[in-house]
GROMACS .gro file of C-alpha atoms in nm:
model
  427
    1MET     CA    1   0.655  -2.031   0.551
    2THR     CA    2   0.894  -1.841   0.829
    3ASP     CA    3   0.778  -1.905   1.203
    4ALA     CA    4   0.935  -1.578   1.273
    5GLN     CA    5   0.651  -1.440   1.158
    6ASP     CA    6   0.257  -1.699   1.203
    7THR     CA    7  -0.173  -1.899   1.069
    8THR     CA    8  -0.573  -1.920   1.064
    9ALA     CA    9  -0.867  -1.806   1.181
   10GLY     CA   10  -1.161  -1.882   1.034
   11THR     CA   11  -1.579  -1.934   1.117
   12PRO     CA   12  -1.606  -1.900   1.541
   13SER     CA   13  -1.692  -2.268   1.633
   14GLY     CA   14  -2.126  -2.348   1.630
   15ILE     CA   15  -2.213  -2.064   1.393
   16ALA     CA   16  -2.273  -2.142   1.012
   17PRO     CA   17  -2.100  -2.089   0.692
   18THR     CA   18  -2.277  -1.831   0.539
   19ARG     CA   19  -2.269  -1.834   0.148
   20ARG     CA   20  -2.073  -1.610   0.042
   21SER     CA   21  -1.798  -1.749   0.393
   22LEU     CA   22  -1.795  -2.084   0.145
   23ILE     CA   23  -1.671  -1.923  -0.148
   24GLY     CA   24  -1.338  -1.762   0.071
   25TRP     CA   25  -1.267  -2.090   0.160
   26GLY     CA   26  -1.161  -2.188  -0.210
   27GLY     CA   27  -1.489  -2.159  -0.429
   28ALA     CA   28  -1.810  -2.388  -0.434
   29GLY     CA   29  -1.735  -2.535  -0.083
   30LEU     CA   30  -1.361  -2.659  -0.176
   31ALA     CA   31  -1.250  -2.620   0.166
   32LEU     CA   32  -1.483  -2.801   0.363
   33GLY     CA   33  -1.323  -3.146   0.222
   34ALA     CA   34  -0.987  -2.986   0.405
   35ALA     CA   35  -1.132  -3.013   0.699
   36ALA     CA   36  -1.219  -3.360   0.666
   37ALA     CA   37  -0.858  -3.428   0.575
   38GLY     CA   38  -0.762  -3.268   0.846
   39GLY     CA   39  -0.682  -2.912   0.777
   40ALA     CA   40  -1.117  -2.849   0.985
   41VAL     CA   41  -0.903  -2.662   1.283
   42ALA     CA   42  -0.820  -2.383   1.057
   43MET     CA   43  -1.261  -2.300   1.001
   44THR     CA   44  -1.356  -2.391   1.357
   45ARG     CA   45  -1.129  -2.223   1.566
   46VAL     CA   46  -1.217  -1.820   1.724
   47GLY     CA   47  -0.872  -1.604   1.655
   48ASN     CA   48  -0.922  -1.300   1.448
   49ASP     CA   49  -0.810  -0.961   1.500
   50VAL     CA   50  -1.099  -0.810   1.603
   51ALA     CA   51  -1.404  -0.935   1.908
   52PRO     CA   52  -1.641  -1.127   1.656
   53ALA     CA   53  -1.850  -0.764   1.789
   54ALA     CA   54  -1.651  -0.493   1.527
   55ALA     CA   55  -1.674  -0.745   1.315
   56GLU     CA   56  -2.007  -0.726   1.250
   57THR     CA   57  -2.016  -0.387   1.255
   58GLY     CA   58  -1.806  -0.421   0.916
   59ALA     CA   59  -1.598  -0.111   0.985
   60ALA     CA   60  -1.462   0.070   0.681
   61VAL     CA   61  -1.052   0.140   0.709
   62ALA     CA   62  -0.942   0.404   0.621
   63PHE     CA   63  -0.759   0.477   0.290
   64HIS     CA   64  -0.601   0.769   0.285
   65GLY     CA   65  -0.239   0.778   0.481
   66ALA     CA   66   0.177   0.826   0.476
   67ASN     CA   67   0.126   0.397   0.432
   68GLN     CA   68  -0.094   0.187   0.240
   69ALA     CA   69  -0.365  -0.031   0.426
   70GLY     CA   70  -0.362  -0.347   0.419
   71ILE     CA   71  -0.015  -0.401   0.526
   72ALA     CA   72   0.005  -0.319   0.942
   73THR     CA   73  -0.317  -0.303   0.934
   74PRO     CA   74  -0.552  -0.566   1.091
   75VAL     CA   75  -0.557  -0.910   0.934
   76GLN     CA   76  -0.856  -0.956   0.739
   77ASP     CA   77  -1.012  -1.339   0.737
   78ARG     CA   78  -1.006  -1.350   0.359
   79LEU     CA   79  -0.831  -1.256   0.042
   80HIS     CA   80  -0.786  -1.163  -0.323
   81PHE     CA   81  -0.456  -1.176  -0.438
   82ALA     CA   82  -0.370  -1.088  -0.797
   83ALA     CA   83  -0.099  -1.038  -1.054
   84PHE     CA   84  -0.187  -0.854  -1.372
   85ASP     CA   85   0.013  -0.752  -1.687
   86VAL     CA   86   0.032  -0.415  -1.872
   87LYS     CA   87  -0.097  -0.451  -2.213
   88THR     CA   88  -0.127  -0.054  -2.272
   89ASP     CA   89   0.292   0.089  -2.441
   90ASP     CA   90   0.094   0.465  -2.354
   91ARG     CA   91   0.184   0.642  -2.084
   92ALA     CA   92  -0.100   0.845  -2.092
   93GLU     CA   93  -0.324   0.598  -2.065
   94PHE     CA   94  -0.128   0.363  -1.833
   95VAL     CA   95  -0.149   0.676  -1.609
   96GLN     CA   96  -0.506   0.764  -1.597
   97LEU     CA   97  -0.612   0.399  -1.495
   98LEU     CA   98  -0.461   0.406  -1.203
   99LYS     CA   99  -0.663   0.702  -1.139
  100ASP     CA  100  -0.968   0.518  -1.214
  101TRP     CA  101  -0.852   0.236  -0.983
  102THR     CA  102  -0.780   0.500  -0.669
  103GLU     CA  103  -1.109   0.625  -0.687
  104ALA     CA  104  -1.277   0.283  -0.689
  105ALA     CA  105  -1.070   0.189  -0.408
  106ARG     CA  106  -1.129   0.502  -0.261
  107ARG     CA  107  -1.533   0.419  -0.332
  108MET     CA  108  -1.536   0.082  -0.261
  109THR     CA  109  -1.317   0.045   0.118
  110ALA     CA  110  -1.548   0.314   0.244
  111GLY     CA  111  -1.862   0.053   0.160
  112ARG     CA  112  -1.960   0.249  -0.165
  113ALA     CA  113  -2.026   0.101  -0.543
  114VAL     CA  114  -1.822   0.208  -0.847
  115GLY     CA  115  -1.912   0.546  -1.050
  116GLU     CA  116  -2.288   0.524  -1.110
  117GLY     CA  117  -2.387   0.230  -0.931
  118ALA     CA  118  -2.523  -0.107  -1.078
  119TYR     CA  119  -2.851  -0.002  -1.184
  120GLY     CA  120  -3.051   0.339  -1.271
  121GLY     CA  121  -2.795   0.429  -1.511
  122LEU     CA  122  -2.837   0.394  -1.913
  123ALA     CA  123  -3.025   0.109  -2.033
  124GLU     CA  124  -2.855   0.088  -2.290
  125ALA     CA  125  -2.491   0.102  -2.074
  126PRO     CA  126  -2.327  -0.214  -1.851
  127PRO     CA  127  -2.388  -0.067  -1.482
  128ASP     CA  128  -2.013   0.097  -1.350
  129ASP     CA  129  -2.039  -0.142  -1.062
  130THR     CA  130  -2.077  -0.530  -1.090
  131GLY     CA  131  -2.333  -0.520  -0.820
  132GLU     CA  132  -2.261  -0.839  -0.581
  133ALA     CA  133  -2.099  -0.710  -0.321
  134LEU     CA  134  -2.483  -0.400  -0.314
  135GLY     CA  135  -2.564  -0.477   0.088
  136LEU     CA  136  -2.268  -0.550   0.192
  137LYS     CA  137  -2.128  -0.338   0.485
  138PRO     CA  138  -1.656  -0.256   0.388
  139SER     CA  139  -1.600  -0.566   0.574
  140ARG     CA  140  -1.302  -0.329   0.651
  141LEU     CA  141  -1.182  -0.467   0.280
  142THR     CA  142  -0.817  -0.283   0.169
  143LEU     CA  143  -0.638  -0.220  -0.147
  144THR     CA  144  -0.321  -0.269  -0.167
  145ILE     CA  145  -0.092  -0.204  -0.517
  146GLY     CA  146   0.234  -0.271  -0.650
  147PHE     CA  147   0.472  -0.253  -0.872
  148GLY     CA  148   0.727  -0.576  -1.035
  149PRO     CA  149   1.084  -0.656  -1.133
  150SER     CA  150   0.905  -0.630  -1.548
  151PHE     CA  151   0.687  -0.299  -1.540
  152PHE     CA  152   1.003  -0.086  -1.517
  153ASP     CA  153   1.062  -0.193  -1.894
  154ARG     CA  154   0.736   0.019  -1.939
  155PHE     CA  155   0.697   0.388  -1.992
  156ALA     CA  156   1.123   0.438  -1.983
  157LEU     CA  157   1.032   0.415  -1.636
  158ALA     CA  158   1.354   0.145  -1.631
  159ASP     CA  159   1.625   0.438  -1.376
  160ARG     CA  160   1.344   0.445  -1.100
  161ARG     CA  161   1.334   0.074  -1.046
  162PRO     CA  162   1.468   0.050  -0.685
  163ALA     CA  163   1.786  -0.117  -0.596
  164ALA     CA  164   1.614  -0.329  -0.341
  165LEU     CA  165   1.360  -0.434  -0.589
  166VAL     CA  166   1.624  -0.770  -0.759
  167ASP     CA  167   1.543  -1.044  -0.933
  168LEU     CA  168   1.454  -1.334  -0.672
  169PRO     CA  169   1.689  -1.625  -0.728
  170GLY     CA  170   1.643  -1.953  -0.714
  171PHE     CA  171   1.560  -2.175  -0.429
  172PRO     CA  172   1.635  -2.547  -0.427
  173GLY     CA  173   1.360  -2.732  -0.402
  174GLU     CA  174   1.114  -2.527  -0.569
  175ASN     CA  175   0.914  -2.594  -0.847
  176LEU     CA  176   0.752  -2.277  -0.999
  177GLU     CA  177   0.511  -2.290  -1.297
  178LYS     CA  178   0.447  -2.028  -1.462
  179THR     CA  179   0.113  -1.975  -1.539
  180ARG     CA  180   0.197  -1.840  -1.117
  181THR     CA  181   0.400  -1.688  -1.126
  182GLY     CA  182   0.562  -1.328  -1.235
  183GLY     CA  183   0.338  -1.006  -1.289
  184ASP     CA  184   0.367  -0.667  -1.392
  185LEU     CA  185   0.151  -0.573  -1.107
  186CYS     CA  186  -0.028  -0.636  -0.777
  187ILE     CA  187  -0.352  -0.626  -0.617
  188GLN     CA  188  -0.412  -0.744  -0.290
  189ALA     CA  189  -0.745  -0.747  -0.135
  190CYS     CA  190  -0.796  -0.821   0.193
  191ALA     CA  191  -1.229  -0.835   0.353
  192ASP     CA  192  -1.326  -1.009   0.660
  193ASP     CA  193  -1.682  -1.006   0.338
  194PRO     CA  194  -1.464  -1.291   0.053
  195GLN     CA  195  -1.742  -1.147  -0.136
  196VAL     CA  196  -1.660  -0.781  -0.076
  197ALA     CA  197  -1.288  -0.873  -0.157
  198VAL     CA  198  -1.394  -1.066  -0.484
  199HIS     CA  199  -1.605  -0.771  -0.597
  200ALA     CA  200  -1.287  -0.501  -0.522
  201ILE     CA  201  -1.048  -0.724  -0.774
  202ARG     CA  202  -1.342  -0.789  -1.027
  203ASN     CA  203  -1.453  -0.456  -1.076
  204LEU     CA  204  -1.060  -0.281  -1.093
  205ALA     CA  205  -0.993  -0.542  -1.325
  206ARG     CA  206  -1.304  -0.471  -1.503
  207ILE     CA  207  -1.163  -0.115  -1.520
  208GLY     CA  208  -0.906  -0.198  -1.669
  209PHE     CA  209  -1.012  -0.404  -1.938
  210GLY     CA  210  -0.788  -0.310  -2.305
  211LYS     CA  211  -0.458  -0.168  -2.095
  212VAL     CA  212  -0.363  -0.508  -1.817
  213ALA     CA  213  -0.503  -0.870  -1.857
  214ILE     CA  214  -0.508  -1.041  -1.541
  215ARG     CA  215  -0.162  -1.359  -1.495
  216TRP     CA  216  -0.321  -1.516  -1.181
  217SER     CA  217  -0.489  -1.505  -0.870
  218GLN     CA  218  -0.549  -1.641  -0.552
  219LEU     CA  219  -0.785  -1.662  -0.291
  220GLY     CA  220  -0.705  -1.759   0.030
  221PHE     CA  221  -0.926  -1.831   0.373
  222GLY     CA  222  -0.815  -1.773   0.715
  223LYS     CA  223  -0.540  -1.593   0.745
  224THR     CA  224  -0.216  -1.767   0.869
  225SER     CA  225  -0.083  -1.472   1.136
  226SER     CA  226  -0.200  -1.185   1.293
  227THR     CA  227  -0.065  -0.810   1.349
  228THR     CA  228  -0.245  -0.777   1.615
  229PRO     CA  229  -0.108  -0.811   1.953
  230ASP     CA  230  -0.296  -0.954   2.234
  231ALA     CA  231  -0.445  -1.131   1.948
  232GLN     CA  232  -0.403  -1.563   1.920
  233THR     CA  233  -0.187  -1.634   1.697
  234PRO     CA  234  -0.427  -1.827   1.411
  235ARG     CA  235  -0.318  -2.167   1.285
  236ASN     CA  236  -0.208  -2.310   0.989
  237LEU     CA  237  -0.419  -2.622   0.743
  238MET     CA  238  -0.057  -2.834   0.915
  239GLY     CA  239  -0.284  -2.777   1.191
  240PHE     CA  240   0.044  -2.520   1.365
  241LYS     CA  241   0.054  -2.179   1.549
  242ASP     CA  242   0.290  -2.032   1.301
  243GLY     CA  243   0.448  -1.707   1.321
  244THR     CA  244   0.440  -1.653   1.696
  245ARG     CA  245   0.668  -1.294   1.719
  246ASN     CA  246   0.488  -1.186   1.391
  247ILE     CA  247   0.500  -0.708   1.352
  248ALA     CA  248   0.226  -0.602   1.533
  249GLY     CA  249   0.076  -0.308   1.343
  250THR     CA  250   0.083  -0.110   1.675
  251GLU     CA  251   0.461  -0.180   1.732
  252THR     CA  252   0.584   0.174   1.596
  253ASP     CA  253   1.005   0.083   1.563
  254ARG     CA  254   0.946  -0.162   1.446
  255LEU     CA  255   0.799  -0.026   1.118
  256LYS     CA  256   1.020   0.163   1.050
  257LYS     CA  257   1.294  -0.080   1.162
  258PHE     CA  258   1.186  -0.380   0.970
  259VAL     CA  259   0.849  -0.312   0.659
  260TRP     CA  260   0.885   0.080   0.582
  261VAL     CA  261   1.127   0.176   0.358
  262GLY     CA  262   1.312   0.455   0.420
  263ASP     CA  263   1.517   0.798   0.343
  264SER     CA  264   1.874   0.657   0.385
  265ASP     CA  265   1.773   0.338   0.080
  266VAL     CA  266   1.630   0.546  -0.214
  267ASP     CA  267   1.869   0.789  -0.435
  268ALA     CA  268   1.690   1.020  -0.649
  269LYS     CA  269   1.521   0.845  -0.845
  270SER     CA  270   1.376   0.529  -0.660
  271SER     CA  271   1.251   0.825  -0.402
  272TRP     CA  272   0.895   0.780  -0.419
  273MET     CA  273   0.957   0.443  -0.277
  274THR     CA  274   0.980   0.608   0.011
  275GLY     CA  275   0.814   0.492   0.352
  276GLY     CA  276   0.682   0.240   0.058
  277SER     CA  277   0.721  -0.161   0.108
  278TYR     CA  278   0.873  -0.517  -0.077
  279LEU     CA  279   0.630  -0.760  -0.107
  280VAL     CA  280   0.694  -1.076  -0.176
  281ALA     CA  281   0.434  -1.384  -0.249
  282ARG     CA  282   0.447  -1.710  -0.292
  283ARG     CA  283   0.200  -1.988  -0.321
  284ILE     CA  284   0.324  -2.299  -0.134
  285ARG     CA  285   0.209  -2.613  -0.139
  286MET     CA  286   0.126  -2.805   0.114
  287ASN     CA  287   0.189  -3.208   0.096
  288ILE     CA  288  -0.090  -3.248   0.318
  289GLU     CA  289  -0.178  -3.682   0.345
  290THR     CA  290   0.189  -3.695   0.437
  291TRP     CA  291   0.156  -3.545   0.618
  292ASP     CA  292  -0.144  -3.656   0.748
  293ARG     CA  293  -0.042  -3.982   0.825
  294THR     CA  294   0.283  -3.815   1.024
  295SER     CA  295   0.304  -3.900   1.353
  296LEU     CA  296   0.295  -3.586   1.668
  297GLN     CA  297   0.601  -3.621   1.737
  298GLU     CA  298   0.783  -3.556   1.425
  299GLN     CA  299   0.514  -3.330   1.361
  300GLU     CA  300   0.624  -3.156   1.696
  301ASP     CA  301   0.961  -3.172   1.613
  302VAL     CA  302   0.956  -3.088   1.251
  303PHE     CA  303   0.804  -2.724   1.388
  304GLY     CA  304   0.980  -2.679   1.715
  305ARG     CA  305   0.670  -2.669   1.907
  306ASP     CA  306   0.351  -2.807   2.091
  307LYS     CA  307   0.032  -2.864   1.864
  308GLY     CA  308  -0.166  -2.775   2.178
  309GLU     CA  309  -0.082  -2.485   2.312
  310GLY     CA  310   0.243  -2.352   2.125
  311ALA     CA  311   0.464  -2.386   2.312
  312PRO     CA  312   0.858  -2.366   2.218
  313VAL     CA  313   1.049  -2.765   2.306
  314GLY     CA  314   1.064  -2.762   2.697
  315LYS     CA  315   0.863  -2.464   2.726
  316ALA     CA  316   0.445  -2.397   2.858
  317LYS     CA  317   0.302  -2.128   2.671
  318GLU     CA  318   0.307  -2.062   2.326
  319HIS     CA  319   0.476  -1.720   2.344
  320ASP     CA  320   0.809  -1.787   2.611
  321ALA     CA  321   1.096  -1.784   2.525
  322PRO     CA  322   1.216  -2.008   2.288
  323PHE     CA  323   1.581  -2.229   2.376
  324LEU     CA  324   1.653  -2.267   2.007
  325LYS     CA  325   1.927  -2.508   2.143
  326ALA     CA  326   1.648  -2.792   2.251
  327MET     CA  327   1.513  -2.744   1.949
  328LYS     CA  328   1.734  -3.021   1.663
  329PRO     CA  329   1.943  -2.920   1.414
  330ASP     CA  330   1.658  -2.841   1.144
  331ALA     CA  331   1.342  -2.781   1.280
  332HIS     CA  332   1.172  -2.493   1.122
  333VAL     CA  333   1.125  -2.167   1.440
  334ARG     CA  334   1.535  -2.262   1.493
  335LEU     CA  335   1.619  -2.211   1.168
  336ALA     CA  336   1.305  -1.941   1.104
  337HIS     CA  337   1.403  -1.689   1.437
  338PRO     CA  338   1.570  -1.408   1.423
  339ASP     CA  339   1.845  -1.528   1.641
  340SER     CA  340   1.921  -1.744   1.369
  341ASN     CA  341   1.929  -1.528   1.135
  342ASP     CA  342   2.108  -1.230   1.277
  343GLY     CA  343   1.826  -1.044   1.314
  344ILE     CA  344   1.594  -1.061   0.984
  345THR     CA  345   1.265  -0.967   1.063
  346ILE     CA  346   0.932  -0.929   0.767
  347LEU     CA  347   0.581  -0.868   0.840
  348ARG     CA  348   0.313  -1.193   0.702
  349ARG     CA  349   0.005  -1.148   0.606
  350GLY     CA  350  -0.049  -1.533   0.450
  351TYR     CA  351  -0.393  -1.733   0.415
  352SER     CA  352  -0.472  -2.064   0.351
  353PHE     CA  353  -0.649  -2.219   0.037
  354THR     CA  354  -0.787  -2.480  -0.147
  355ASP     CA  355  -0.819  -2.567  -0.499
  356GLY     CA  356  -0.965  -2.862  -0.521
  357THR     CA  357  -0.777  -3.152  -0.598
  358ASP     CA  358  -0.437  -3.244  -0.855
  359GLY     CA  359  -0.652  -3.486  -1.095
  360LEU     CA  360  -0.505  -3.742  -0.809
  361GLY     CA  361  -0.680  -3.709  -0.566
  362ARG     CA  362  -0.459  -3.511  -0.343
  363LEU     CA  363  -0.547  -3.179  -0.262
  364ASP     CA  364  -0.385  -2.860  -0.412
  365ALA     CA  365  -0.383  -2.707  -0.066
  366GLY     CA  366  -0.119  -2.519   0.153
  367LEU     CA  367   0.035  -2.166   0.220
  368PHE     CA  368  -0.056  -1.860   0.018
  369PHE     CA  369   0.291  -1.646   0.211
  370LEU     CA  370   0.280  -1.264   0.133
  371ALA     CA  371   0.546  -1.086   0.349
  372TYR     CA  372   0.666  -0.732   0.376
  373MET     CA  373   1.001  -0.651   0.396
  374ARG     CA  374   1.212  -0.254   0.425
  375ASP     CA  375   1.457  -0.445   0.128
  376VAL     CA  376   1.419  -0.797  -0.004
  377ARG     CA  377   1.756  -0.875   0.000
  378LYS     CA  378   1.791  -0.812   0.341
  379GLY     CA  379   1.448  -0.961   0.449
  380PHE     CA  380   1.352  -1.313   0.176
  381ILE     CA  381   1.651  -1.349   0.028
  382PRO     CA  382   1.826  -1.470   0.264
  383LEU     CA  383   1.617  -1.638   0.549
  384GLN     CA  384   1.421  -1.836   0.205
  385ARG     CA  385   1.807  -1.939   0.180
  386ARG     CA  386   1.829  -2.082   0.522
  387LEU     CA  387   1.533  -2.270   0.474
  388SER     CA  388   1.614  -2.486   0.141
  389ALA     CA  389   1.857  -2.567   0.226
  390SER     CA  390   1.815  -2.753   0.579
  391ASP     CA  391   1.455  -2.692   0.682
  392ALA     CA  392   1.272  -3.097   0.804
  393LEU     CA  393   0.976  -2.856   0.674
  394ASN     CA  394   1.106  -2.900   0.259
  395GLU     CA  395   0.948  -3.254   0.348
  396TYR     CA  396   0.596  -3.193   0.349
  397ILE     CA  397   0.622  -2.830   0.153
  398GLN     CA  398   0.739  -2.684  -0.205
  399HIS     CA  399   0.705  -2.336  -0.308
  400VAL     CA  400   0.502  -2.356  -0.665
  401GLY     CA  401   0.406  -1.993  -0.752
  402SER     CA  402   0.631  -1.682  -0.661
  403ALA     CA  403   0.631  -1.306  -0.765
  404HIS     CA  404   0.731  -0.973  -0.542
  405PHE     CA  405   0.684  -0.617  -0.618
  406ALA     CA  406   0.768  -0.225  -0.520
  407VAL     CA  407   0.497  -0.111  -0.258
  408PRO     CA  408   0.530   0.272  -0.292
  409PRO     CA  409   0.373   0.501  -0.037
  410GLY     CA  410   0.031   0.552   0.081
  411VAL     CA  411  -0.285   0.781  -0.130
  412ARG     CA  412  -0.238   1.072   0.076
  413ASP     CA  413  -0.572   1.324  -0.004
  414LYS     CA  414  -0.813   1.314  -0.188
  415ASP     CA  415  -0.623   1.439  -0.492
  416ASP     CA  416  -0.348   1.205  -0.430
  417TRP     CA  417  -0.331   0.877  -0.664
  418TRP     CA  418  -0.158   0.566  -0.626
  419GLY     CA  419   0.137   0.573  -0.819
  420ARG     CA  420   0.135   0.972  -0.883
  421ALA     CA  421   0.470   0.985  -0.776
  422LEU     CA  422   0.640   0.776  -0.993
  423PHE     CA  423   0.585   0.900  -1.273
  424SER     CA  424   0.519   1.262  -1.146
  425GLU     CA  425   0.823   1.432  -1.165
  426GLU     CA  426   0.716   1.660  -0.930
  427ALA     CA  427   0.612   1.487  -0.629
   0.00000   0.00000   0.00000
């Protein structure tokens, strides 16, 4: 959870939540309990990356491009993230799955049904599409694929594993759950309608039945970062603006410097990653009940920001340049700021989550941290080492899930497919 790059835009105040929006709020409306516990700000404030009128149009995001959509794309309001394990040892079968997934993703991001659709086909066979997104707009759906370190133990791909896709080290204070960690590959589905995002993952999992299986998944609501210039910075479930200096999707120079893999980052065997990026996903649980009993002054000291405006200590406005030495030595902003970390900068796309309670009456809620970077070794690892060692925020959070992936470049045209450059020598 790094302020160097920030948290929540939900339903605008005064607008009643729809049935579908409740899915995005943790399923069965669980996040309504989070609101009562201090997270109401995450669901009632305005701060979308696009104007409400634009969001209402349910516009489609282009699927084809040099880079995958869902990275520098303006951040949508809802998330369904899934990590998969590969179950087949047949290389040709898996390549065909990637082609089938690509075609399904191409159709769903355009607001079209998978295959022949959800009805009207052969009555004796299951329909190609599950049907719950019938009549819904594309809702800016983006689908982003990544390959985990364990994936390269398969299909004779060991020598094509990029050097930057190192195994993450253990960090002080984390308590990773095996059931929420790792994965051979991942699909990140982001949309403004949670039912559209859930539909996308459901259909990809169905297409992959017998060849892949979901290892774990996470629903997210209320984006915790913005990639749009001049957009209001979202808030996290602790009520603070988090990630004020996140990279904007229009900052091509910063994207090139910190996010996209360049020719100089790869060798002949890993050149398939040129134009791609590296993703780190961390499930960070917040000790909500403890935080809610903490004084306002201590909360502001922990972050190094004013809770109302989001201004750095001693400043008046959120985007005023921070004077880091005015903050306490263990303040989150001070420790996470690029000036404290030799310029380390990552692009964040995190989401809040609530997954019911833990059986002891405490909310299972927090931040699903998603960050893209050019090199994990020069981005997340040194930054997290610094934060896990002395960040005051550690008293109120714990990392309980973790995965990281090599995210290949975009699908160029109708004849291209996810992972083609990885599997095809001629590419």
